[in-house]
Amino acid sequence: MLGPVALALFLLLPGMVTFAQTPLPGFELERLELNPGTEGSLVVGTGELLTAGQFRISAIAHYSHRPLMLLVDNVTYEVVGGRTTTHVAAAYALTNWLELGVQLPLVAAQWGQDLSSEGLLRPASFGISTPLAGVRLGLLTQESQGLLDLAVGGDVGFPVGNPEGFGRDAGLRYLPRVMVGRRFGFIRAALDVGVLLRPRVAGISPLGTGGADQLDNEVRIGAAVMTTGRRLRWEFNARGSLSLARNQPAAAELLPGVRYLVNPSLEVFALAGVGLGTAPGTPLFRFLAGGSFGDVTPRRGPGESSVRCDLGLALSPEECPDGDFDGDGVRNLEDKCPTIPGDSARAGCSRTDTDKDGIEDTLDACPTEPGDAARQGCPVSDQDKDGVEDSLDSCPAEAGPADNRGCPVKDKDKDGIENDQDECPDEPGPLERRGCPEEDSDKDGVPNRIDTCANERGVATNMGCPEHEEPLVEITHKELKLSGKVVFEASRARLQSRSFVLLDWVAKVMREHPEIPVVVVGAHTDDRGLSEENRRLSQQRAEEVRRYLIGKGVAAERLVPKGYGQDRPEYSNATSFGRENNRRVDFKIIRNSDENPESPQR
């Protein structure tokens, strides 16, 4: 709209003079700028970028009412009384901090009053508008730095649109900008400030005074407040501009909107609002609706359940902490058995005792075999009934004296090594291997060096353990690899009870593998906090794990506790995923005296 500061046609000319019809000069009328990534807000940059490899493509239909008005002898004329456009926008993140975006607007229909009697040609009713290409560079993220999301960027408008339909400026236009945002629980706020640099238009009308109807550079400001973490989201946007041309009016728009996630790859949305001010391109009101395709699922905020939890998808309990997958009235966040109904007194677990040995399965290291409490519910295994437990019996299938490690004194395999010195009396082997072709205590075809259950027959596909057991420790040449994680109470050295089963497996492996001489119990932290405090806490945690294993029958001299603090990260501490994985306990095997646990990690 061009109001009090717009053109007064024929003001300086006699009323009886007529003129040939003249077109208005070409300029870009559209003020609507989309957020190509649609992250947070549809029309305001929030400082939050897509993550590496993500993309979004949006298609939008848009109507603006009375975006260009002229004042002639105190009479207002609708040069453009209505305008319908379509916008296609796309964004792609090359990295977590670099996002590219493009926009292509098209004027589908445009209409207004016939001003031929005033000597002005009617603008074209359709055509291409100004295409935009932009880049955004992320500088800070609230997730990693804990302050706010901050990004800088810029858009370039190319003069390839239709000038007769107010679809292009006379040259390139630029919009450098700064975008900031921050989450406040389920509310997010954002501010977007930029400067539009465009070719100057001295007068919109060839009959103008050249001063009051010019177009020039301007400051553009956008602010938004939006909800997060739900399929149905709301947002409220306010956008304004301050012209850098003298005597030119300011303009503003208020645009509330709604968004709905149909499925993980499709989101639909709508915005409607009113314009305030008389700057060209500011409509009386506008309405737009459309959809986005691609990686459109809103990211999970701190402490939130994933929006995907509302879509009926198969997700882990960790992704839906507020859900109750087993329907036992205990939230997944507090439920130690989130897929099995239980009761709150057992943290969501049920009281089951599969082997009927009086020890609940949650506390039973061998839940399918009856045993006693002293062995955490596991039975005493002595296949040959010679009084020597299989875990200590070098010949578990043949009776022999305890002072001969349960083996008969003879050379059964005819390899020249008597059974009292032959660790594999049933299979011939060379002296350098102590009479074994390959160590395999339980004779299940899986060598001891990779057999997690060295004294129980198993299968190679289950790390040498029986098929009904789920081994939690894998033996490698350099370490005992855990399939789970040793967990402590926050900022303390006290073990959480859910770590006991995992550490029981470590103790079982070390008891059954006396050939493992020394294991360094290494505790690690992330880089949050003071480095000396982190080393002290990690040393206490390593010693706590060592005490637990000693209590489970592991010789003290085989365990060396070492707290490394934050000195040996395996992942980047810049992300919550990396920090979570850096907080760990590992078990490195020391086979030679020159392998010093104090030496730098190789």
XYZ file of C-alpha atoms in Angstrom:
602
model
C 0.000 0.000 0.000
C 1.241 3.494 -0.811
C -0.618 5.888 1.544
C 0.167 9.355 2.923
C 3.782 8.986 1.857
C 2.847 7.494 -1.549
C 2.360 9.154 -4.885
C -0.337 11.826 -5.528
C -0.860 11.420 -9.242
C -1.540 14.475 -11.375
C -0.856 16.768 -8.394
C 1.349 19.138 -10.364
C -0.414 18.890 -13.755
C -3.597 20.510 -15.061
C -6.616 18.273 -14.773
C -7.553 18.704 -18.464
C -4.228 17.274 -19.778
C -4.214 13.598 -20.808
C -1.228 11.322 -21.147
C -0.257 8.210 -23.061
C -0.470 5.065 -21.003
C 2.806 4.472 -19.119
C 3.907 1.374 -17.201
C 5.030 1.666 -13.592
C 8.757 0.959 -13.159
C 9.650 -2.653 -12.432
C 10.444 -3.572 -8.830
C 9.990 -6.605 -6.538
C 6.697 -6.137 -4.730
C 6.700 -9.328 -2.616
C 7.774 -8.957 1.029
C 7.112 -12.530 2.112
C 10.361 -14.355 2.932
C 10.184 -18.033 3.820
C 12.471 -19.919 6.165
C 13.646 -22.628 3.687
C 14.499 -25.149 6.402
C 11.167 -24.417 8.186
C 12.977 -25.326 11.413
C 11.030 -23.698 14.239
C 9.284 -20.925 12.290
C 7.989 -20.805 8.721
C 8.995 -17.177 8.069
C 11.593 -16.250 10.733
C 15.110 -17.670 11.063
C 15.640 -19.189 14.513
C 19.409 -19.794 14.476
C 18.741 -23.559 14.485
C 19.885 -25.395 11.336
C 19.100 -28.798 9.906
C 21.550 -31.547 10.875
C 24.057 -32.914 8.369
C 22.393 -34.716 5.449
C 18.863 -33.535 6.223
C 16.735 -31.850 3.567
C 13.278 -30.260 3.289
C 11.214 -29.255 0.279
C 8.182 -26.999 0.771
C 5.357 -26.033 -1.573
C 3.147 -23.104 -0.566
C 0.069 -21.360 -1.979
C -0.225 -17.729 -0.940
C -2.742 -14.913 -1.293
C -2.164 -11.251 -0.357
C -4.911 -8.620 -0.409
C -4.254 -5.068 -1.640
C -0.444 -5.199 -1.600
C -0.068 -2.043 -3.801
C -2.296 1.029 -3.616
C -1.927 4.522 -5.174
C -3.431 7.789 -4.033
C -4.697 10.021 -6.923
C -6.368 13.323 -6.002
C -7.273 11.936 -2.599
C -8.756 8.837 -4.231
C -7.162 5.447 -3.484
C -6.729 3.081 -6.428
C -5.982 -0.613 -6.270
C -3.000 -1.025 -8.583
C -2.759 -4.585 -7.267
C -5.938 -5.431 -5.423
C -5.193 -9.126 -5.066
C -2.235 -11.366 -5.719
C -1.954 -15.151 -5.679
C 1.499 -16.701 -5.700
C 3.064 -20.104 -5.290
C 6.397 -20.667 -3.598
C 8.713 -23.652 -3.800
C 11.500 -23.662 -1.212
C 14.197 -26.210 -0.425
C 16.979 -26.515 2.142
C 19.845 -29.004 2.555
C 22.442 -29.248 5.334
C 25.927 -30.069 4.107
C 27.140 -30.249 7.713
C 25.692 -29.550 11.155
C 26.802 -25.931 10.750
C 26.272 -25.235 7.026
C 22.836 -25.096 5.361
C 21.945 -24.116 1.803
C 18.514 -22.868 0.714
C 16.656 -21.783 -2.429
C 13.234 -20.213 -3.067
C 11.318 -19.836 -6.326
C 8.161 -17.641 -6.190
C 5.682 -17.550 -9.073
C 2.872 -15.012 -9.528
C -0.075 -17.210 -10.490
C -2.691 -14.433 -10.685
C -2.699 -10.687 -10.071
C -5.498 -8.188 -10.510
C -6.490 -4.620 -9.715
C -8.349 -1.575 -11.013
C -8.056 -0.380 -14.594
C -5.986 2.837 -14.413
C -5.849 3.490 -18.165
C -7.886 6.639 -17.614
C -5.064 7.848 -15.387
C -2.473 7.103 -18.056
C -1.075 3.965 -16.368
C -0.791 0.501 -17.869
C -2.249 -2.422 -15.931
C 0.535 -4.712 -14.549
C 0.952 -8.247 -15.912
C -1.325 -10.789 -14.265
C 1.211 -13.618 -13.900
C 4.905 -14.419 -14.214
C 8.047 -15.459 -12.373
C 9.049 -13.445 -9.325
C 12.567 -13.017 -7.840
C 14.337 -16.369 -7.157
C 16.444 -16.482 -3.986
C 19.504 -18.516 -3.035
C 20.955 -18.403 0.447
C 23.430 -19.885 2.890
C 23.330 -20.134 6.689
C 26.299 -20.714 8.963
C 25.725 -21.978 12.512
C 27.985 -20.413 15.151
C 26.495 -21.636 18.453
C 23.945 -24.235 19.516
C 22.008 -24.332 22.749
C 22.474 -28.109 22.923
C 26.299 -27.982 22.967
C 27.162 -24.546 24.340
C 24.097 -24.225 26.567
C 23.407 -20.580 25.728
C 21.393 -20.127 22.543
C 21.288 -20.975 18.849
C 23.148 -18.413 16.742
C 23.558 -18.361 12.972
C 24.512 -15.839 10.313
C 23.626 -15.992 6.649
C 22.495 -14.184 3.596
C 20.160 -14.443 0.620
C 20.735 -13.231 -2.931
C 17.785 -12.299 -5.184
C 18.366 -12.641 -8.922
C 16.761 -10.166 -11.386
C 15.173 -12.782 -13.646
C 11.500 -12.244 -12.750
C 8.794 -10.434 -14.706
C 9.209 -6.627 -14.309
C 5.731 -5.925 -15.742
C 4.217 -7.958 -12.903
C 6.262 -6.401 -10.055
C 8.421 -9.559 -10.016
C 11.990 -8.215 -10.053
C 14.300 -5.371 -9.144
C 16.613 -3.713 -11.646
C 19.602 -5.680 -10.334
C 20.727 -8.138 -7.665
C 19.306 -7.744 -4.187
C 21.041 -8.934 -1.003
C 19.811 -9.716 2.492
C 22.603 -10.408 5.047
C 21.115 -11.439 8.387
C 21.735 -12.593 11.946
C 19.429 -15.176 13.563
C 19.226 -16.162 17.236
C 16.890 -18.472 19.137
C 16.483 -20.302 22.442
C 14.267 -22.956 23.977
C 12.394 -22.285 27.192
C 10.905 -25.686 27.976
C 8.323 -26.416 25.289
C 8.419 -22.776 24.075
C 10.992 -21.465 21.622
C 11.688 -17.786 20.878
C 13.646 -16.348 17.960
C 14.860 -13.030 16.520
C 15.938 -12.469 12.902
C 17.571 -9.148 11.865
C 18.811 -8.308 8.360
C 19.451 -5.457 5.945
C 17.852 -5.569 2.494
C 20.168 -4.052 -0.108
C 18.281 -3.431 -3.363
C 18.527 -1.184 -6.436
C 17.031 2.216 -5.678
C 13.772 3.242 -7.374
C 13.597 7.033 -7.479
C 9.843 7.114 -8.106
C 7.257 4.389 -8.312
C 5.176 6.397 -10.792
C 6.582 8.322 -13.762
C 4.292 11.169 -12.655
C 5.584 11.208 -9.096
C 7.553 13.909 -7.332
C 10.675 11.676 -7.117
C 10.971 12.108 -3.374
C 8.028 10.645 -1.488
C 7.524 7.545 -3.633
C 11.046 6.130 -3.852
C 12.185 2.626 -2.791
C 15.549 2.057 -1.172
C 17.447 -0.177 1.261
C 15.723 -1.138 4.483
C 16.224 -2.959 7.774
C 14.071 -6.058 8.204
C 13.284 -7.507 11.607
C 11.422 -10.700 12.459
C 10.470 -12.169 15.823
C 8.690 -15.431 16.574
C 7.385 -17.496 19.481
C 6.470 -21.126 18.855
C 5.677 -24.391 20.640
C 7.812 -27.541 20.339
C 7.693 -31.258 20.998
C 4.197 -32.066 19.649
C 2.645 -33.146 16.358
C 0.408 -30.071 16.466
C 2.474 -26.916 16.886
C 1.621 -23.238 17.002
C 3.672 -20.198 16.131
C 3.246 -16.428 16.226
C 5.413 -14.303 13.930
C 5.897 -10.546 13.777
C 7.790 -9.073 10.831
C 8.638 -5.433 10.185
C 10.776 -3.157 8.025
C 12.375 0.274 8.459
C 13.239 2.033 5.207
C 16.599 3.757 4.950
C 15.102 6.209 2.393
C 14.048 9.582 3.773
C 10.345 10.071 4.418
C 9.482 6.477 3.578
C 7.027 4.630 5.852
C 7.715 1.619 8.037
C 5.652 -1.562 7.756
C 4.829 -4.566 9.906
C 2.885 -7.847 9.715
C 1.483 -10.158 12.385
C 1.322 -13.787 11.254
C 0.035 -16.505 13.596
C 0.155 -20.048 12.228
C -0.369 -23.737 12.905
C 1.616 -26.824 11.827
C 0.738 -30.525 11.924
C 3.037 -33.530 11.416
C 1.148 -36.055 9.261
C 3.965 -38.609 9.266
C 7.758 -38.507 9.732
C 8.199 -37.226 6.152
C 5.238 -34.878 5.700
C 4.112 -31.742 7.533
C 1.262 -29.393 6.609
C 0.868 -25.821 7.796
C -1.070 -22.574 7.430
C -0.438 -18.925 8.289
C -2.755 -15.929 8.229
C -2.194 -12.360 9.305
C -2.646 -8.666 8.815
C -0.378 -5.926 7.549
C 0.283 -2.602 9.220
C 1.723 0.351 7.321
C 1.720 1.724 3.791
C 5.023 0.526 2.340
C 4.609 -1.111 -1.109
C 4.078 -4.860 -0.770
C 2.417 -4.675 2.655
C -1.009 -6.290 2.230
C -4.154 -5.557 4.159
C -4.075 -9.241 5.044
C -2.493 -12.398 3.697
C -3.055 -16.154 3.933
C -0.778 -19.031 3.012
C -0.960 -22.810 3.289
C 1.240 -25.656 2.158
C 3.325 -28.633 3.138
C 6.921 -29.741 3.640
C 8.433 -33.062 2.601
C 11.659 -34.691 3.782
C 13.224 -34.658 7.245
C 10.353 -32.729 8.813
C 10.050 -34.438 12.200
C 10.846 -31.828 14.891
C 13.991 -32.692 16.775
C 13.750 -33.916 20.350
C 14.474 -31.223 22.911
C 16.122 -31.741 26.322
C 13.879 -33.841 28.550
C 11.214 -34.216 25.833
C 9.731 -37.335 24.334
C 10.303 -37.694 20.616
C 7.416 -36.441 18.492
C 7.643 -39.830 16.766
C 6.164 -41.370 19.921
C 2.764 -39.992 18.867
C 2.976 -41.607 15.397
C 2.608 -45.227 16.495
C 6.152 -46.160 15.384
C 8.329 -48.856 16.942
C 10.645 -46.837 19.187
C 12.921 -47.508 22.136
C 11.750 -46.636 25.655
C 14.576 -44.080 25.825
C 13.000 -42.081 22.984
C 9.663 -41.974 24.813
C 10.521 -41.395 28.496
C 6.985 -40.203 29.264
C 5.364 -43.289 27.708
C 4.387 -46.556 29.388
C 5.071 -49.299 26.842
C 4.131 -52.209 29.115
C 1.063 -50.492 30.620
C 2.083 -51.133 34.212
C 1.637 -47.538 35.371
C 5.391 -46.868 35.583
C 6.819 -44.365 33.090
C 9.505 -45.676 30.750
C 11.927 -43.227 32.349
C 11.625 -44.949 35.762
C 10.795 -48.470 34.483
C 13.751 -50.887 34.666
C 11.701 -53.448 32.703
C 9.909 -51.128 30.252
C 8.618 -53.925 27.995
C 7.456 -56.325 30.732
C 4.558 -55.404 33.038
C 5.535 -55.172 36.681
C 4.832 -53.079 39.737
C 6.169 -49.795 41.018
C 7.751 -51.427 44.087
C 10.162 -53.256 41.744
C 10.698 -50.219 39.482
C 8.348 -51.665 36.878
C 9.699 -55.237 36.961
C 7.771 -58.370 37.905
C 8.806 -60.984 40.441
C 9.748 -64.002 38.321
C 11.903 -67.007 39.240
C 12.206 -69.167 36.150
C 14.513 -71.822 37.656
C 12.654 -71.933 41.017
C 15.835 -71.468 43.044
C 14.407 -68.728 45.235
C 16.347 -65.953 43.523
C 14.438 -63.484 41.347
C 15.473 -63.426 37.694
C 16.471 -59.778 37.988
C 19.097 -60.822 40.592
C 19.893 -64.283 39.159
C 23.057 -64.530 37.049
C 21.780 -67.924 35.769
C 17.987 -67.429 35.643
C 17.315 -70.723 33.810
C 19.498 -72.945 36.039
C 18.871 -73.436 39.776
C 21.725 -72.404 42.025
C 22.477 -70.849 45.377
C 22.757 -67.246 46.438
C 26.504 -67.509 46.985
C 26.916 -67.991 43.230
C 24.260 -65.400 42.297
C 21.846 -68.192 41.426
C 24.245 -70.289 39.319
C 24.790 -74.013 39.951
C 28.075 -75.733 40.754
C 29.301 -77.325 37.534
C 31.347 -80.543 37.833
C 30.799 -82.724 34.784
C 33.266 -85.463 35.717
C 32.205 -85.609 39.390
C 35.792 -85.436 40.574
C 35.146 -82.771 43.184
C 36.794 -80.062 41.115
C 34.470 -77.382 39.736
C 34.511 -77.055 35.965
C 35.694 -73.445 36.259
C 38.852 -74.778 37.954
C 39.041 -78.169 36.209
C 41.434 -78.376 33.256
C 39.846 -81.732 32.369
C 36.155 -81.141 33.054
C 35.092 -84.318 31.231
C 37.589 -86.643 32.987
C 37.978 -87.291 36.676
C 41.299 -86.381 38.214
C 42.830 -85.164 41.460
C 42.522 -81.572 42.527
C 46.300 -81.181 42.822
C 46.512 -82.064 39.119
C 43.843 -79.472 38.164
C 41.241 -82.243 37.833
C 43.145 -84.209 35.160
C 44.366 -87.810 35.333
C 48.140 -88.190 35.349
C 48.857 -89.689 31.912
C 49.447 -88.738 28.284
C 46.083 -89.592 26.821
C 46.548 -87.682 23.587
C 50.055 -89.149 22.916
C 51.606 -85.767 22.270
C 54.613 -86.365 24.509
C 53.278 -84.133 27.282
C 51.924 -85.778 30.370
C 48.424 -84.832 31.385
C 49.584 -83.129 34.579
C 51.393 -80.608 32.380
C 49.118 -80.860 29.338
C 46.361 -78.253 29.331
C 44.609 -80.201 26.535
C 45.089 -83.860 27.493
C 42.493 -85.113 25.005
C 44.000 -83.368 21.992
C 47.631 -83.515 20.896
C 49.500 -80.242 20.720
C 53.052 -78.862 20.753
C 54.978 -78.048 23.873
C 54.984 -74.307 23.139
C 51.168 -74.359 23.338
C 51.282 -76.455 26.520
C 49.940 -79.436 24.663
C 46.950 -77.660 23.076
C 46.307 -77.133 19.374
C 43.947 -74.405 20.426
C 42.599 -73.839 23.913
C 38.965 -74.919 24.180
C 38.126 -75.876 27.749
C 34.505 -76.826 27.117
C 35.200 -78.540 23.780
C 32.481 -76.727 21.945
C 34.669 -75.791 18.996
C 35.079 -72.198 20.193
C 38.657 -71.363 21.342
C 39.031 -70.051 24.862
C 40.567 -66.822 23.588
C 37.157 -65.817 22.196
C 34.893 -68.058 24.315
C 32.939 -65.933 26.794
C 31.534 -69.100 28.392
C 34.763 -71.100 28.481
C 33.368 -73.781 30.793
C 29.960 -74.206 29.160
C 29.416 -75.689 25.760
C 27.965 -73.188 23.378
C 27.931 -72.067 19.776
C 30.317 -69.797 17.899
C 27.492 -67.438 16.882
C 26.821 -66.757 20.589
C 30.483 -66.155 21.597
C 30.793 -69.753 22.810
C 27.859 -69.535 25.201
C 24.742 -71.732 25.237
C 22.030 -70.493 22.931
C 19.677 -69.800 25.814
C 22.137 -67.330 27.388
C 22.805 -63.788 26.262
C 26.526 -63.084 26.875
C 27.256 -59.515 27.899
C 31.061 -59.666 27.504
C 33.148 -60.319 24.390
C 36.806 -61.336 24.728
C 39.295 -59.735 22.353
C 43.084 -59.752 22.411
C 43.221 -56.269 23.930
C 40.121 -55.914 26.053
C 36.876 -57.280 27.472
C 34.191 -55.522 25.411
C 30.854 -54.934 27.120
C 27.529 -55.087 25.331
C 26.090 -52.736 27.934
C 27.298 -49.845 30.039
C 28.461 -49.588 33.651
C 26.286 -46.884 35.209
C 26.910 -44.872 38.381
C 24.787 -42.468 40.329
C 25.167 -38.929 39.012
C 28.459 -37.282 40.115
C 29.124 -40.157 42.536
C 31.175 -43.348 42.573
C 28.268 -45.521 43.677
C 27.225 -48.226 41.205
C 23.608 -48.409 40.108
C 22.098 -51.847 40.584
C 21.384 -52.240 36.865
C 25.174 -52.555 36.359
C 25.472 -55.651 38.581
C 24.477 -58.201 35.924
C 27.008 -56.737 33.481
C 29.821 -56.748 36.063
C 28.866 -60.281 37.117
C 29.613 -61.332 33.534
C 33.007 -59.604 33.721
C 33.773 -61.496 36.932
C 32.593 -64.775 35.362
C 34.863 -64.293 32.341
C 37.905 -63.486 34.467
C 37.286 -66.444 36.758
C 36.948 -68.775 33.778
C 39.961 -67.332 31.946
C 42.971 -67.502 34.273
C 45.149 -66.994 31.198
C 44.154 -63.329 31.296
C 46.896 -62.029 33.618
C 45.967 -58.432 34.427
C 43.061 -56.177 33.491
C 43.150 -52.402 33.828
C 39.764 -51.171 35.027
C 39.649 -47.775 33.290
C 37.012 -45.183 34.187
C 36.409 -42.156 31.975
C 34.309 -38.977 32.069
C 33.284 -36.295 29.601
C 34.896 -32.825 29.611
C 32.264 -31.081 31.713
C 33.641 -29.811 35.010
C 37.207 -29.402 36.241
C 39.733 -31.873 34.821
C 41.253 -32.688 38.233
C 37.810 -33.291 39.728
C 36.947 -35.547 36.779
C 40.142 -37.597 37.320
C 39.405 -37.926 41.035
C 35.825 -39.061 40.400
C 36.882 -41.518 37.681
C 39.570 -43.015 39.986
C 36.954 -43.557 42.691
C 34.645 -45.215 40.155
C 37.432 -47.503 38.882
C 38.203 -48.570 42.459
C 34.494 -49.167 43.137
C 34.271 -51.508 40.120
C 37.456 -53.306 41.261
C 35.985 -53.824 44.751
C 32.823 -55.276 43.220
C 34.772 -57.732 41.034
C 36.959 -58.809 43.963
C 33.768 -59.514 45.849
C 32.721 -61.764 42.962
C 35.819 -63.934 43.238
C 38.359 -62.183 41.010
C 41.881 -62.100 42.427
C 42.818 -58.578 43.523
C 46.250 -58.740 41.858
C 44.592 -59.215 38.460
C 42.766 -55.859 38.635
C 44.416 -52.452 38.302
C 42.032 -49.466 38.791
C 42.812 -46.372 36.753
C 40.789 -43.158 36.489
C 41.529 -41.262 33.301
C 39.007 -38.461 33.759
C 38.397 -36.636 30.492
C 41.865 -37.370 29.031
C 40.895 -40.219 26.673
C 37.664 -39.366 24.832
C 36.501 -41.755 22.138
C 33.921 -39.346 20.736
C 33.574 -35.617 20.369
C 32.416 -33.882 23.555
C 30.615 -31.293 21.414
C 27.406 -33.388 21.330
C 25.306 -35.035 24.018
C 25.750 -38.373 22.171
C 29.524 -38.019 22.343
C 29.533 -37.016 26.016
C 27.278 -39.931 26.919
C 29.640 -42.427 25.210
C 32.745 -40.839 26.757
C 31.328 -41.541 30.232
C 32.351 -45.216 30.324
C 34.260 -47.993 32.039
C 36.515 -50.257 29.960
C 38.598 -53.323 30.733
C 41.953 -53.364 28.929
C 43.998 -56.599 29.055
C 47.688 -56.247 30.007
C 49.557 -59.323 28.771
C 53.148 -58.052 28.919
C 54.975 -56.177 31.645
C 55.879 -53.390 29.204
C 52.209 -52.557 28.601
C 52.025 -49.752 31.143
C 48.512 -48.422 31.854
C 50.092 -45.016 32.461
C 51.395 -44.810 28.879
C 49.503 -42.666 26.290
C 46.620 -44.396 24.551
C 47.595 -45.835 21.210
